[in-house]
């Protein structure tokens, strides 16, 4: 444990000690957390750590803290009357809202924020007034650490739990599940920084084990053919989504699909020479199709096993566990995910169902894209598949690019009109590769400028956009969707055209 503590800056240690002391002195705590895998894991850590102190705790998952939801949060707090409120996996970017709406509540004594996100805008520091003192904010970004790769929201929650009691060492597993959900392991290349220390601590505590293995989803749970049938990362052309081809793959290699007891074999039960053979053939297959060895490299990586969770379940693998939690969040059932972390059997079966549906949706959406389910526009590739739910459209287009089902020489834009509450808005999601950014593509700028232009010319709000140069999104009135797409495409086409001209001029 010393190894871990030595890696935490003194300024951060001090805040962790303060936060632990506050909770020990509290009677009733209320916790709010984000709805993704990291937010769910963070919350499950907080709940367990606080219950182990014999304190009452009430908790909620919140999609985001904004000027509307902060009022709901305030109402919940007024109803439950905790003396301490805790936010995890968000709060830093919303600290002003928290100070203005929550810190002002008289009955509330303390607010603890456990976050790891960099605030998008400069936060105006409140002078150390009484309101300022009420809030303790713990965020690795404010202590010279990297919140994108070194520590997740669940990681911060774990450090807080460890300061409450060293007996919380078993919660290392959820800290790593959260970090995996936030892709802090460099896509299977391994953890660094405090994440690495937490992982090592988990190995010593006997809750975690790391091995170099196939990074596919389902190595603990899926019968071999279905391991391939639902493979999306990388997507295996001609195999993913094609059941007979998955069976054939193993038949050609003479690998038994069932064991002596007629039970399906899973990846983890294979002999190492069988694993070798399969990996060789997968790599061959991928290189043949993609002509890019980098894609095959992702096949093998650090695989984290949760040794205390039941065998042959999704909870056995950090990657599958975090995907299960994300599936809960995306289906607007984050509380199911929290209960899965806490070991609730009913929640586990519901969570597994949500996960299966999520995986099926992904694989089927990619399969339809492979069959030509996208359109080439001047400025980007358009995916407009009415069956893709809005909750996974971003993931689908990202995977489609990653697996080169959709070429990467232009951005890709996905549209979903399959929204959950019959919204009049279509959801747009855009992704662009780094090369395109170098050529001047900026998805956020394009979406925002087209939205601004259309809102002005139509004299009403028809579109709202935001994001980053490489990944951006927009909500657009369905009636105005075509115009939005056309204008965005034209704007990006101009950028692509002029950068093409520049590069060919340079060559000559
Ligand atoms: Mn997070």
CSV table of C-alpha atoms and ligand atoms in Angstrom, one decimal:
chain,number,residue,atom,x,y,z
A,1,UNK,CA,0.0,0.0,0.0
A,2,UNK,CA,3.0,2.3,0.7
A,3,UNK,CA,3.8,2.0,-3.0
A,4,UNK,CA,0.4,3.5,-3.8
A,5,UNK,CA,0.5,6.2,-1.2
A,6,UNK,CA,3.9,7.4,-2.2
A,7,UNK,CA,2.6,8.1,-5.7
A,8,UNK,CA,-0.1,10.4,-4.5
A,9,UNK,CA,0.9,14.1,-4.2
A,10,UNK,CA,0.9,15.5,-0.6
A,11,UNK,CA,-1.7,18.1,-1.5
A,12,UNK,CA,-4.1,15.4,-2.6
A,13,UNK,CA,-3.4,13.2,0.4
A,14,UNK,CA,-4.4,16.0,2.6
A,15,UNK,CA,-7.8,16.3,0.9
A,16,UNK,CA,-8.4,12.6,1.0
A,17,UNK,CA,-7.7,12.6,4.8
A,18,UNK,CA,-10.1,15.6,5.2
A,19,UNK,CA,-12.8,13.8,3.1
A,20,UNK,CA,-12.5,10.6,5.2
A,21,UNK,CA,-12.7,12.5,8.4
A,22,UNK,CA,-15.8,14.4,7.3
A,23,UNK,CA,-17.6,11.1,6.4
A,24,UNK,CA,-16.6,9.5,9.7
A,25,UNK,CA,-18.2,12.5,11.5
A,26,UNK,CA,-21.4,12.3,9.3
A,27,UNK,CA,-24.7,10.6,10.1
A,28,UNK,CA,-26.4,10.6,6.7
A,29,UNK,CA,-24.7,10.8,3.3
A,30,UNK,CA,-26.3,11.3,-0.1
A,31,UNK,CA,-24.2,10.4,-3.2
A,32,UNK,CA,-24.7,11.3,-6.8
A,33,UNK,CA,-22.7,9.8,-9.7
A,34,UNK,CA,-22.5,9.6,-13.4
A,35,UNK,CA,-24.3,6.9,-15.5
A,36,UNK,CA,-21.4,5.3,-17.4
A,37,UNK,CA,-19.3,2.3,-16.2
A,38,UNK,CA,-16.8,4.6,-14.4
A,39,UNK,CA,-19.6,6.6,-12.6
A,40,UNK,CA,-21.4,3.4,-11.7
A,41,UNK,CA,-18.3,1.7,-10.3
A,42,UNK,CA,-17.3,4.9,-8.4
A,43,UNK,CA,-20.8,5.0,-6.8
A,44,UNK,CA,-20.7,1.3,-5.8
A,45,UNK,CA,-17.3,1.9,-4.2
A,46,UNK,CA,-18.7,4.9,-2.3
A,47,UNK,CA,-21.8,3.1,-1.1
A,48,UNK,CA,-19.9,0.1,0.2
A,49,UNK,CA,-17.2,2.2,1.9
A,50,UNK,CA,-19.8,4.3,3.6
A,51,UNK,CA,-22.0,1.4,4.6
A,52,UNK,CA,-19.0,-0.3,6.2
A,53,UNK,CA,-18.7,2.8,8.4
A,54,UNK,CA,-22.3,2.1,9.6
A,55,UNK,CA,-23.6,5.3,8.0
A,56,UNK,CA,-26.8,5.8,6.3
A,57,UNK,CA,-26.5,6.4,2.6
A,58,UNK,CA,-28.9,7.3,-0.2
A,59,UNK,CA,-27.8,7.4,-3.8
A,60,UNK,CA,-28.7,8.4,-7.4
A,61,UNK,CA,-27.2,8.2,-10.8
A,62,UNK,CA,-27.5,11.4,-12.9
A,63,UNK,CA,-27.0,11.6,-16.6
A,64,UNK,CA,-25.3,15.0,-16.3
A,65,UNK,CA,-25.3,18.0,-13.9
A,66,UNK,CA,-26.7,21.1,-15.6
A,67,UNK,CA,-28.8,24.1,-14.7
A,68,UNK,CA,-31.9,21.9,-14.9
A,69,UNK,CA,-30.8,18.8,-13.1
A,70,UNK,CA,-29.1,20.7,-10.3
A,71,UNK,CA,-32.6,21.7,-9.2
A,72,UNK,CA,-33.7,18.1,-9.1
A,73,UNK,CA,-30.6,17.3,-7.1
A,74,UNK,CA,-31.3,20.1,-4.7
A,75,UNK,CA,-34.9,18.8,-4.2
A,76,UNK,CA,-33.6,15.3,-3.5
A,77,UNK,CA,-31.2,16.6,-0.9
A,78,UNK,CA,-33.9,18.7,0.7
A,79,UNK,CA,-36.1,15.7,1.0
A,80,UNK,CA,-33.5,13.3,2.4
A,81,UNK,CA,-31.7,15.9,4.6
A,82,UNK,CA,-28.2,14.4,4.6
A,83,UNK,CA,-25.4,16.3,6.4
A,84,UNK,CA,-22.9,15.3,3.7
A,85,UNK,CA,-23.4,15.2,-0.1
A,86,UNK,CA,-20.9,13.4,-2.3
A,87,UNK,CA,-20.5,13.7,-6.1
A,88,UNK,CA,-18.4,11.1,-8.0
A,89,UNK,CA,-17.2,11.0,-11.6
A,90,UNK,CA,-18.5,14.6,-12.2
A,91,UNK,CA,-18.6,17.8,-10.3
A,92,UNK,CA,-15.4,19.6,-11.2
A,93,UNK,CA,-16.9,21.1,-14.4
A,94,UNK,CA,-20.1,21.9,-12.5
A,95,UNK,CA,-18.5,23.3,-9.4
A,96,UNK,CA,-20.1,26.7,-9.8
A,97,UNK,CA,-23.6,25.1,-10.1
A,98,UNK,CA,-22.8,23.0,-7.0
A,99,UNK,CA,-21.6,26.1,-5.0
A,100,UNK,CA,-24.5,28.2,-6.1
A,101,UNK,CA,-27.4,25.7,-5.6
A,102,UNK,CA,-26.2,23.0,-3.2
A,103,UNK,CA,-23.6,24.7,-0.9
A,104,UNK,CA,-26.2,27.3,-0.1
A,105,UNK,CA,-28.4,24.7,1.6
A,106,UNK,CA,-28.3,25.6,5.3
A,107,UNK,CA,-28.8,22.1,6.7
A,108,UNK,CA,-26.0,20.6,4.6
A,109,UNK,CA,-22.6,20.6,6.3
A,110,UNK,CA,-20.2,19.2,3.7
A,111,UNK,CA,-19.9,18.5,0.0
A,112,UNK,CA,-17.3,16.1,-1.4
A,113,UNK,CA,-16.5,16.0,-5.1
A,114,UNK,CA,-14.5,13.0,-6.4
A,115,UNK,CA,-13.8,13.7,-10.1
A,116,UNK,CA,-11.1,13.2,-12.7
A,117,UNK,CA,-12.3,15.3,-15.6
A,118,UNK,CA,-10.5,18.5,-16.6
A,119,UNK,CA,-13.0,21.4,-16.5
A,120,UNK,CA,-13.7,22.5,-20.1
A,121,UNK,CA,-13.7,26.2,-19.1
A,122,UNK,CA,-11.8,28.2,-16.6
A,123,UNK,CA,-13.6,27.9,-13.3
A,124,UNK,CA,-13.8,31.1,-11.3
A,125,UNK,CA,-12.5,30.4,-7.9
A,126,UNK,CA,-14.7,31.5,-5.0
A,127,UNK,CA,-12.7,33.2,-2.3
A,128,UNK,CA,-12.4,31.1,0.8
A,129,UNK,CA,-15.8,32.2,2.0
A,130,UNK,CA,-17.9,29.9,4.2
A,131,UNK,CA,-19.5,28.5,1.1
A,132,UNK,CA,-16.2,27.6,-0.4
A,133,UNK,CA,-15.1,25.8,2.7
A,134,UNK,CA,-18.1,23.5,2.6
A,135,UNK,CA,-16.8,21.9,-0.6
A,136,UNK,CA,-13.9,19.5,-0.8
A,137,UNK,CA,-12.9,18.8,-4.3
A,138,UNK,CA,-10.5,15.9,-5.1
A,139,UNK,CA,-9.4,15.7,-8.6
A,140,UNK,CA,-6.0,14.3,-9.8
A,141,UNK,CA,-5.9,16.9,-12.6
A,142,UNK,CA,-5.5,19.6,-9.9
A,143,UNK,CA,-2.4,17.8,-8.5
A,144,UNK,CA,-0.3,17.4,-11.6
A,145,UNK,CA,-1.7,14.0,-12.5
A,146,UNK,CA,-3.3,12.9,-15.7
A,147,UNK,CA,-7.0,12.3,-15.2
A,148,UNK,CA,-7.4,10.6,-18.7
A,149,UNK,CA,-5.0,7.8,-18.1
A,150,UNK,CA,-3.6,7.7,-14.6
A,151,UNK,CA,-6.8,7.7,-12.5
A,152,UNK,CA,-10.5,7.4,-13.2
A,153,UNK,CA,-13.6,8.5,-11.2
A,154,UNK,CA,-13.8,5.0,-9.7
A,155,UNK,CA,-10.0,5.3,-8.9
A,156,UNK,CA,-10.6,8.6,-7.0
A,157,UNK,CA,-13.5,7.0,-5.1
A,158,UNK,CA,-11.3,4.0,-4.3
A,159,UNK,CA,-8.5,6.2,-2.8
A,160,UNK,CA,-11.2,7.9,-0.7
A,161,UNK,CA,-12.5,4.5,0.4
A,162,UNK,CA,-8.9,3.4,1.3
A,163,UNK,CA,-8.6,6.5,3.6
A,164,UNK,CA,-11.9,5.6,5.3
A,165,UNK,CA,-10.5,2.1,6.1
A,166,UNK,CA,-7.6,0.0,4.8
A,167,UNK,CA,-10.0,-2.9,4.8
A,168,UNK,CA,-11.5,-1.5,1.6
A,169,UNK,CA,-8.7,-3.1,-0.4
A,170,UNK,CA,-11.2,-5.5,-2.0
A,171,UNK,CA,-12.7,-2.5,-3.8
A,172,UNK,CA,-9.6,-2.4,-6.0
A,173,UNK,CA,-11.6,-4.5,-8.5
A,174,UNK,CA,-14.3,-1.9,-9.0
A,175,UNK,CA,-11.6,0.9,-9.3
A,176,UNK,CA,-10.1,-1.1,-12.2
A,177,UNK,CA,-13.5,-1.8,-13.8
A,178,UNK,CA,-14.2,1.9,-13.8
A,179,UNK,CA,-10.8,2.7,-15.3
A,180,UNK,CA,-11.4,0.0,-18.0
A,181,UNK,CA,-14.8,1.6,-18.8
A,182,UNK,CA,-13.1,4.9,-19.4
A,183,UNK,CA,-10.6,3.2,-21.7
A,184,UNK,CA,-7.7,4.2,-19.4
A,185,UNK,CA,-5.7,1.0,-20.3
A,186,UNK,CA,-4.7,2.4,-23.7
A,187,UNK,CA,-7.0,-0.1,-25.4
A,188,UNK,CA,-5.4,-3.2,-23.7
A,189,UNK,CA,-1.8,-2.0,-23.7
A,190,UNK,CA,-1.8,-1.8,-20.0
A,191,UNK,CA,-2.4,0.6,-17.1
A,192,UNK,CA,-0.1,3.4,-15.9
A,193,UNK,CA,0.3,5.8,-13.0
A,194,UNK,CA,-2.0,5.4,-10.0
A,195,UNK,CA,-4.1,2.9,-12.0
A,196,UNK,CA,-1.1,0.6,-12.2
A,197,UNK,CA,-0.5,0.9,-8.5
A,198,UNK,CA,-4.2,0.1,-7.7
A,199,UNK,CA,-3.9,-2.9,-10.1
A,200,UNK,CA,-0.8,-4.1,-8.2
A,201,UNK,CA,-2.5,-3.6,-4.9
A,202,UNK,CA,-5.4,-5.7,-6.2
A,203,UNK,CA,-3.1,-8.5,-7.2
A,204,UNK,CA,-1.5,-8.5,-3.8
A,205,UNK,CA,-5.0,-8.4,-2.2
A,206,UNK,CA,-6.0,-11.3,-4.4
A,207,UNK,CA,-8.9,-9.6,-6.1
A,208,UNK,CA,-7.3,-9.0,-9.5
A,209,UNK,CA,-5.0,-10.9,-11.8
A,210,UNK,CA,-3.5,-9.7,-15.1
A,211,UNK,CA,-2.5,-11.9,-18.0
A,212,UNK,CA,-1.5,-11.4,-21.7
A,213,UNK,CA,-4.4,-12.8,-23.6
A,214,UNK,CA,-7.0,-12.4,-26.3
A,215,UNK,CA,-8.7,-9.1,-25.8
A,216,UNK,CA,-12.0,-10.2,-27.3
A,217,UNK,CA,-15.2,-9.8,-25.5
A,218,UNK,CA,-16.5,-13.0,-23.9
A,219,UNK,CA,-13.4,-15.1,-23.3
A,220,UNK,CA,-14.9,-16.2,-20.0
A,221,UNK,CA,-18.5,-16.5,-21.1
A,222,UNK,CA,-19.0,-17.2,-24.7
A,223,UNK,CA,-19.1,-20.6,-26.4
A,224,UNK,CA,-16.2,-20.4,-29.0
A,225,UNK,CA,-18.3,-19.8,-32.1
A,226,UNK,CA,-20.1,-17.0,-30.5
A,227,UNK,CA,-16.9,-15.4,-29.3
A,228,UNK,CA,-16.3,-14.7,-33.0
A,229,UNK,CA,-19.9,-14.1,-34.0
A,230,UNK,CA,-20.1,-11.0,-31.8
A,231,UNK,CA,-16.5,-9.9,-32.3
A,232,UNK,CA,-16.6,-6.2,-33.0
A,233,UNK,CA,-13.2,-5.0,-31.8
A,234,UNK,CA,-11.8,-5.7,-34.3
A,235,UNK,CA,-14.7,-6.6,-36.5
A,236,UNK,CA,-13.9,-9.7,-38.5
A,237,UNK,CA,-15.3,-9.3,-42.0
A,238,UNK,CA,-17.0,-12.5,-43.2
A,239,UNK,CA,-17.1,-13.9,-39.7
A,240,UNK,CA,-18.7,-11.4,-37.3
A,241,UNK,CA,-22.4,-11.8,-37.5
A,242,UNK,CA,-22.2,-14.9,-39.8
A,243,UNK,CA,-22.9,-17.9,-37.6
A,244,UNK,CA,-21.9,-20.7,-40.1
A,245,UNK,CA,-18.6,-19.0,-40.7
A,246,UNK,CA,-17.8,-19.0,-37.0
A,247,UNK,CA,-18.4,-22.7,-36.7
A,248,UNK,CA,-16.4,-23.3,-39.9
A,249,UNK,CA,-13.4,-21.3,-38.6
A,250,UNK,CA,-13.0,-23.8,-35.7
A,251,UNK,CA,-13.8,-26.9,-37.8
A,252,UNK,CA,-11.0,-26.0,-40.2
A,253,UNK,CA,-8.6,-25.8,-37.3
A,254,UNK,CA,-9.8,-29.1,-35.8
A,255,UNK,CA,-10.7,-27.5,-32.5
A,256,UNK,CA,-13.4,-29.2,-30.5
A,257,UNK,CA,-16.2,-26.9,-29.7
A,258,UNK,CA,-17.5,-29.0,-26.7
A,259,UNK,CA,-15.8,-30.7,-23.9
A,260,UNK,CA,-16.2,-34.3,-22.6
A,261,UNK,CA,-19.4,-33.4,-20.8
A,262,UNK,CA,-20.9,-31.9,-24.0
A,263,UNK,CA,-20.6,-28.4,-22.6
A,264,UNK,CA,-19.5,-25.5,-24.8
A,265,UNK,CA,-15.8,-24.7,-24.4
A,266,UNK,CA,-14.9,-21.1,-23.7
A,267,UNK,CA,-11.6,-19.4,-24.6
A,268,UNK,CA,-10.2,-19.5,-21.0
A,269,UNK,CA,-10.6,-23.3,-21.0
A,270,UNK,CA,-8.5,-23.9,-24.1
A,271,UNK,CA,-5.0,-25.4,-24.1
A,272,UNK,CA,-2.3,-22.9,-24.9
A,273,UNK,CA,-1.4,-24.6,-28.3
A,274,UNK,CA,-5.0,-24.3,-29.3
A,275,UNK,CA,-5.0,-20.6,-28.4
A,276,UNK,CA,-1.8,-20.1,-30.4
A,277,UNK,CA,-3.3,-21.7,-33.5
A,278,UNK,CA,-6.5,-19.6,-33.3
A,279,UNK,CA,-4.6,-16.4,-32.8
A,280,UNK,CA,-2.4,-17.1,-35.7
A,281,UNK,CA,-5.4,-17.6,-38.0
A,282,UNK,CA,-7.2,-14.6,-36.7
A,283,UNK,CA,-4.2,-12.5,-37.4
A,284,UNK,CA,-3.9,-13.9,-40.9
A,285,UNK,CA,-7.5,-13.2,-41.5
A,286,UNK,CA,-7.3,-9.7,-40.3
A,287,UNK,CA,-4.1,-8.8,-42.2
A,288,UNK,CA,-5.6,-10.3,-45.4
A,289,UNK,CA,-8.7,-8.2,-45.2
A,290,UNK,CA,-7.4,-4.9,-43.7
A,291,UNK,CA,-3.9,-4.9,-45.0
A,292,UNK,CA,-2.9,-3.2,-41.8
A,293,UNK,CA,-1.0,-5.1,-39.1
A,294,UNK,CA,-1.9,-2.4,-36.5
A,295,UNK,CA,-5.4,-3.7,-36.4
A,296,UNK,CA,-4.3,-7.2,-35.6
A,297,UNK,CA,-2.0,-6.0,-32.8
A,298,UNK,CA,-5.0,-5.1,-30.7
A,299,UNK,CA,-5.9,-8.8,-30.6
A,300,UNK,CA,-3.6,-9.5,-27.6
A,301,UNK,CA,-3.3,-7.3,-24.6
A,302,UNK,CA,-3.5,-7.1,-20.8
A,303,UNK,CA,-6.6,-8.9,-19.7
A,304,UNK,CA,-7.7,-8.2,-16.1
A,305,UNK,CA,-9.5,-11.0,-14.2
A,306,UNK,CA,-11.6,-10.4,-11.2
A,307,UNK,CA,-10.7,-13.5,-9.2
A,308,UNK,CA,-13.4,-13.2,-6.5
A,309,UNK,CA,-16.3,-13.0,-9.0
A,310,UNK,CA,-18.1,-16.1,-10.1
A,311,UNK,CA,-16.4,-18.1,-12.9
A,312,UNK,CA,-17.9,-18.1,-16.4
A,313,UNK,CA,-19.7,-14.8,-15.8
A,314,UNK,CA,-19.2,-11.3,-17.2
A,315,UNK,CA,-18.1,-10.0,-13.8
A,316,UNK,CA,-15.0,-12.2,-14.1
A,317,UNK,CA,-13.4,-9.8,-16.6
A,318,UNK,CA,-12.8,-6.1,-16.1
A,319,UNK,CA,-13.6,-5.5,-19.8
A,320,UNK,CA,-16.9,-7.4,-19.8
A,321,UNK,CA,-17.9,-6.1,-16.4
A,322,UNK,CA,-17.4,-2.5,-17.5
A,323,UNK,CA,-19.3,-3.2,-20.8
A,324,UNK,CA,-22.2,-4.7,-18.8
A,325,UNK,CA,-22.3,-1.5,-16.6
A,326,UNK,CA,-22.2,0.7,-19.7
A,327,UNK,CA,-25.1,-1.3,-21.2
A,328,UNK,CA,-27.1,-0.6,-18.0
A,329,UNK,CA,-26.3,3.1,-18.2
A,330,UNK,CA,-27.1,3.3,-21.9
A,331,UNK,CA,-30.4,1.7,-21.4
A,332,UNK,CA,-31.2,4.3,-18.7
A,333,UNK,CA,-30.9,1.7,-15.9
A,334,UNK,CA,-27.6,2.7,-14.2
A,335,UNK,CA,-29.1,1.7,-10.8
A,336,UNK,CA,-29.1,-1.9,-12.1
A,337,UNK,CA,-25.4,-1.6,-12.7
A,338,UNK,CA,-24.7,-0.3,-9.2
A,339,UNK,CA,-26.6,-3.3,-7.8
A,340,UNK,CA,-24.7,-5.6,-10.0
A,341,UNK,CA,-21.5,-4.3,-8.5
A,342,UNK,CA,-23.0,-4.8,-5.0
A,343,UNK,CA,-23.7,-8.5,-6.0
A,344,UNK,CA,-27.5,-8.3,-6.2
A,345,UNK,CA,-28.7,-11.5,-8.0
A,346,UNK,CA,-31.8,-10.0,-9.6
A,347,UNK,CA,-29.8,-7.1,-10.9
A,348,UNK,CA,-27.2,-9.5,-12.3
A,349,UNK,CA,-29.7,-11.3,-14.4
A,350,UNK,CA,-31.2,-8.0,-15.6
A,351,UNK,CA,-27.8,-6.6,-16.3
A,352,UNK,CA,-26.7,-9.6,-18.3
A,353,UNK,CA,-29.9,-9.3,-20.4
A,354,UNK,CA,-29.2,-5.6,-21.1
A,355,UNK,CA,-25.6,-6.5,-22.1
A,356,UNK,CA,-26.7,-9.2,-24.5
A,357,UNK,CA,-29.1,-6.9,-26.2
A,358,UNK,CA,-26.4,-4.2,-26.4
A,359,UNK,CA,-23.9,-6.6,-27.9
A,360,UNK,CA,-26.4,-7.9,-30.4
A,361,UNK,CA,-27.4,-4.4,-31.5
A,362,UNK,CA,-23.8,-3.5,-32.1
A,363,UNK,CA,-22.9,-6.6,-34.1
A,364,UNK,CA,-26.1,-6.4,-36.2
A,365,UNK,CA,-25.6,-2.7,-36.9
A,366,UNK,CA,-22.1,-3.3,-38.1
A,367,UNK,CA,-23.2,-6.2,-40.2
A,368,UNK,CA,-25.8,-4.0,-41.9
A,369,UNK,CA,-23.1,-1.4,-42.6
A,370,UNK,CA,-20.9,-4.1,-44.1
A,371,UNK,CA,-23.7,-4.9,-46.5
A,372,UNK,CA,-23.5,-1.3,-47.8
A,373,UNK,CA,-25.6,0.4,-45.2
A,374,UNK,CA,-23.9,3.8,-45.6
A,375,UNK,CA,-24.0,6.6,-48.2
A,376,UNK,CA,-21.1,8.5,-49.6
A,377,UNK,CA,-21.7,12.3,-49.4
A,378,UNK,CA,-19.2,14.9,-50.7
A,379,UNK,CA,-18.0,15.8,-47.2
A,380,UNK,CA,-18.5,12.6,-45.2
A,381,UNK,CA,-19.9,9.0,-45.1
A,382,UNK,CA,-23.4,9.0,-43.8
A,383,UNK,CA,-24.9,6.3,-41.7
A,384,UNK,CA,-28.6,6.7,-41.5
A,385,UNK,CA,-30.0,3.4,-40.2
A,386,UNK,CA,-33.4,3.8,-38.5
A,387,UNK,CA,-32.8,0.7,-36.5
A,388,UNK,CA,-29.7,2.0,-34.6
A,389,UNK,CA,-30.8,3.3,-31.2
A,390,UNK,CA,-29.5,6.8,-30.4
A,391,UNK,CA,-27.7,5.5,-27.4
A,392,UNK,CA,-25.2,3.5,-29.5
A,393,UNK,CA,-24.9,5.5,-32.7
A,394,UNK,CA,-21.6,7.0,-31.6
A,395,UNK,CA,-20.1,3.6,-30.7
A,396,UNK,CA,-21.3,2.1,-33.9
A,397,UNK,CA,-19.7,4.6,-36.2
A,398,UNK,CA,-16.5,4.6,-34.2
A,399,UNK,CA,-16.3,0.9,-34.5
A,400,UNK,CA,-17.2,1.0,-38.2
A,401,UNK,CA,-14.2,3.3,-38.8
A,402,UNK,CA,-11.9,1.4,-36.5
A,403,UNK,CA,-12.6,-1.8,-38.4
A,404,UNK,CA,-12.5,0.0,-41.8
A,405,UNK,CA,-16.0,-1.1,-42.7
A,406,UNK,CA,-16.3,2.6,-43.4
A,407,UNK,CA,-13.2,4.2,-45.0
A,408,UNK,CA,-11.4,6.8,-43.0
A,409,UNK,CA,-10.5,9.2,-45.8
A,410,UNK,CA,-13.5,11.3,-44.9
A,411,UNK,CA,-15.4,11.9,-41.6
A,412,UNK,CA,-18.3,9.6,-40.8
A,413,UNK,CA,-21.6,11.0,-39.6
A,414,UNK,CA,-24.3,8.8,-38.0
A,415,UNK,CA,-27.9,9.8,-37.6
A,416,UNK,CA,-30.4,8.2,-35.3
A,417,UNK,CA,-34.1,9.0,-35.3
A,418,UNK,CA,-34.6,6.0,-33.1
A,419,UNK,CA,-34.8,8.1,-29.9
A,420,UNK,CA,-36.2,6.8,-26.7
A,421,UNK,CA,-38.9,9.3,-25.9
A,422,UNK,CA,-40.3,10.0,-29.3
A,423,UNK,CA,-38.3,13.2,-29.4
A,424,UNK,CA,-38.8,15.5,-32.4
A,425,UNK,CA,-35.0,15.7,-32.6
A,426,UNK,CA,-32.7,13.5,-34.5
A,427,UNK,CA,-29.3,12.7,-32.9
A,428,UNK,CA,-26.2,13.2,-35.0
A,429,UNK,CA,-22.8,11.8,-34.1
A,430,UNK,CA,-19.6,12.5,-36.1
A,431,UNK,CA,-16.1,11.0,-36.0
A,432,UNK,CA,-12.9,11.9,-37.9
A,433,UNK,CA,-9.5,10.4,-37.9
A,434,UNK,CA,-6.4,12.5,-36.9
A,435,UNK,CA,-5.2,12.8,-40.5
A,436,UNK,CA,-8.3,14.6,-41.4
A,437,UNK,CA,-7.9,17.0,-38.4
A,438,UNK,CA,-4.4,17.8,-39.7
A,439,UNK,CA,-6.1,18.6,-43.1
A,440,UNK,CA,-8.4,21.1,-41.4
A,441,UNK,CA,-11.5,19.1,-40.6
A,442,UNK,CA,-13.1,20.2,-37.4
A,443,UNK,CA,-16.4,18.4,-36.7
A,444,UNK,CA,-17.4,20.6,-33.8
A,445,UNK,CA,-16.8,23.9,-35.7
A,446,UNK,CA,-18.7,22.7,-38.7
A,447,UNK,CA,-21.7,21.4,-36.7
A,448,UNK,CA,-21.8,24.5,-34.5
A,449,UNK,CA,-21.5,27.0,-37.4
A,450,UNK,CA,-24.2,25.1,-39.5
A,451,UNK,CA,-26.5,25.1,-36.4
A,452,UNK,CA,-25.9,28.8,-35.8
A,453,UNK,CA,-26.5,29.6,-39.4
A,454,UNK,CA,-29.8,27.6,-39.6
A,455,UNK,CA,-31.1,28.8,-36.2
A,456,UNK,CA,-30.7,32.4,-37.5
A,457,UNK,CA,-32.1,31.9,-41.0
A,458,UNK,CA,-35.1,29.9,-39.7
A,459,UNK,CA,-35.6,32.3,-36.8
A,460,UNK,CA,-35.9,29.5,-34.3
A,461,UNK,CA,-33.9,26.8,-32.6
A,462,UNK,CA,-33.6,23.9,-35.1
A,463,UNK,CA,-30.2,22.6,-34.2
A,464,UNK,CA,-27.8,22.4,-31.2
A,465,UNK,CA,-24.2,21.2,-31.5
A,466,UNK,CA,-21.1,20.6,-29.5
A,467,UNK,CA,-18.1,18.4,-29.0
A,468,UNK,CA,-14.5,18.2,-30.2
A,469,UNK,CA,-12.7,18.4,-33.5
A,470,UNK,CA,-12.5,14.6,-33.8
A,471,UNK,CA,-15.8,13.7,-32.2
A,472,UNK,CA,-18.8,15.9,-32.2
A,473,UNK,CA,-22.6,15.6,-32.0
A,474,UNK,CA,-25.8,17.6,-32.7
A,475,UNK,CA,-29.5,17.4,-32.1
A,476,UNK,CA,-31.5,18.6,-35.1
A,477,UNK,CA,-35.2,19.0,-35.7
A,478,UNK,CA,-36.2,16.0,-37.9
A,479,UNK,CA,-37.8,18.3,-40.4
A,480,UNK,CA,-34.5,20.1,-40.9
A,481,UNK,CA,-32.2,17.1,-40.9
A,482,UNK,CA,-31.6,17.0,-44.6
A,483,UNK,CA,-30.6,20.6,-44.8
A,484,UNK,CA,-28.3,20.2,-41.8
A,485,UNK,CA,-26.6,17.3,-43.4
A,486,UNK,CA,-26.3,18.9,-46.8
A,487,UNK,CA,-24.8,22.1,-45.3
A,488,UNK,CA,-22.3,20.2,-43.1
A,489,UNK,CA,-21.3,18.0,-46.0
A,490,UNK,CA,-20.6,20.9,-48.2
A,491,UNK,CA,-18.6,22.7,-45.6
A,492,UNK,CA,-16.4,19.6,-45.0
A,493,UNK,CA,-16.1,19.0,-48.7
A,494,UNK,CA,-14.6,22.5,-49.2
A,495,UNK,CA,-12.0,21.7,-46.5
A,496,UNK,CA,-11.2,18.3,-48.0
A,497,UNK,CA,-11.0,19.7,-51.5
A,498,UNK,CA,-8.6,22.5,-50.7
A,499,UNK,CA,-6.3,20.3,-48.6
A,500,UNK,CA,-6.2,17.8,-51.5
A,501,UNK,CA,-5.2,20.6,-53.8
A,502,UNK,CA,-2.5,21.7,-51.3
A,503,UNK,CA,-1.0,18.3,-50.9
A,504,UNK,CA,-0.9,17.6,-54.7
A,505,UNK,CA,0.7,20.9,-55.3
A,506,UNK,CA,3.4,20.1,-52.7
A,507,UNK,CA,4.1,16.8,-54.5
A,508,UNK,CA,4.7,18.5,-57.8
B,1,LIG,MN1,-15.0,8.8,-15.6
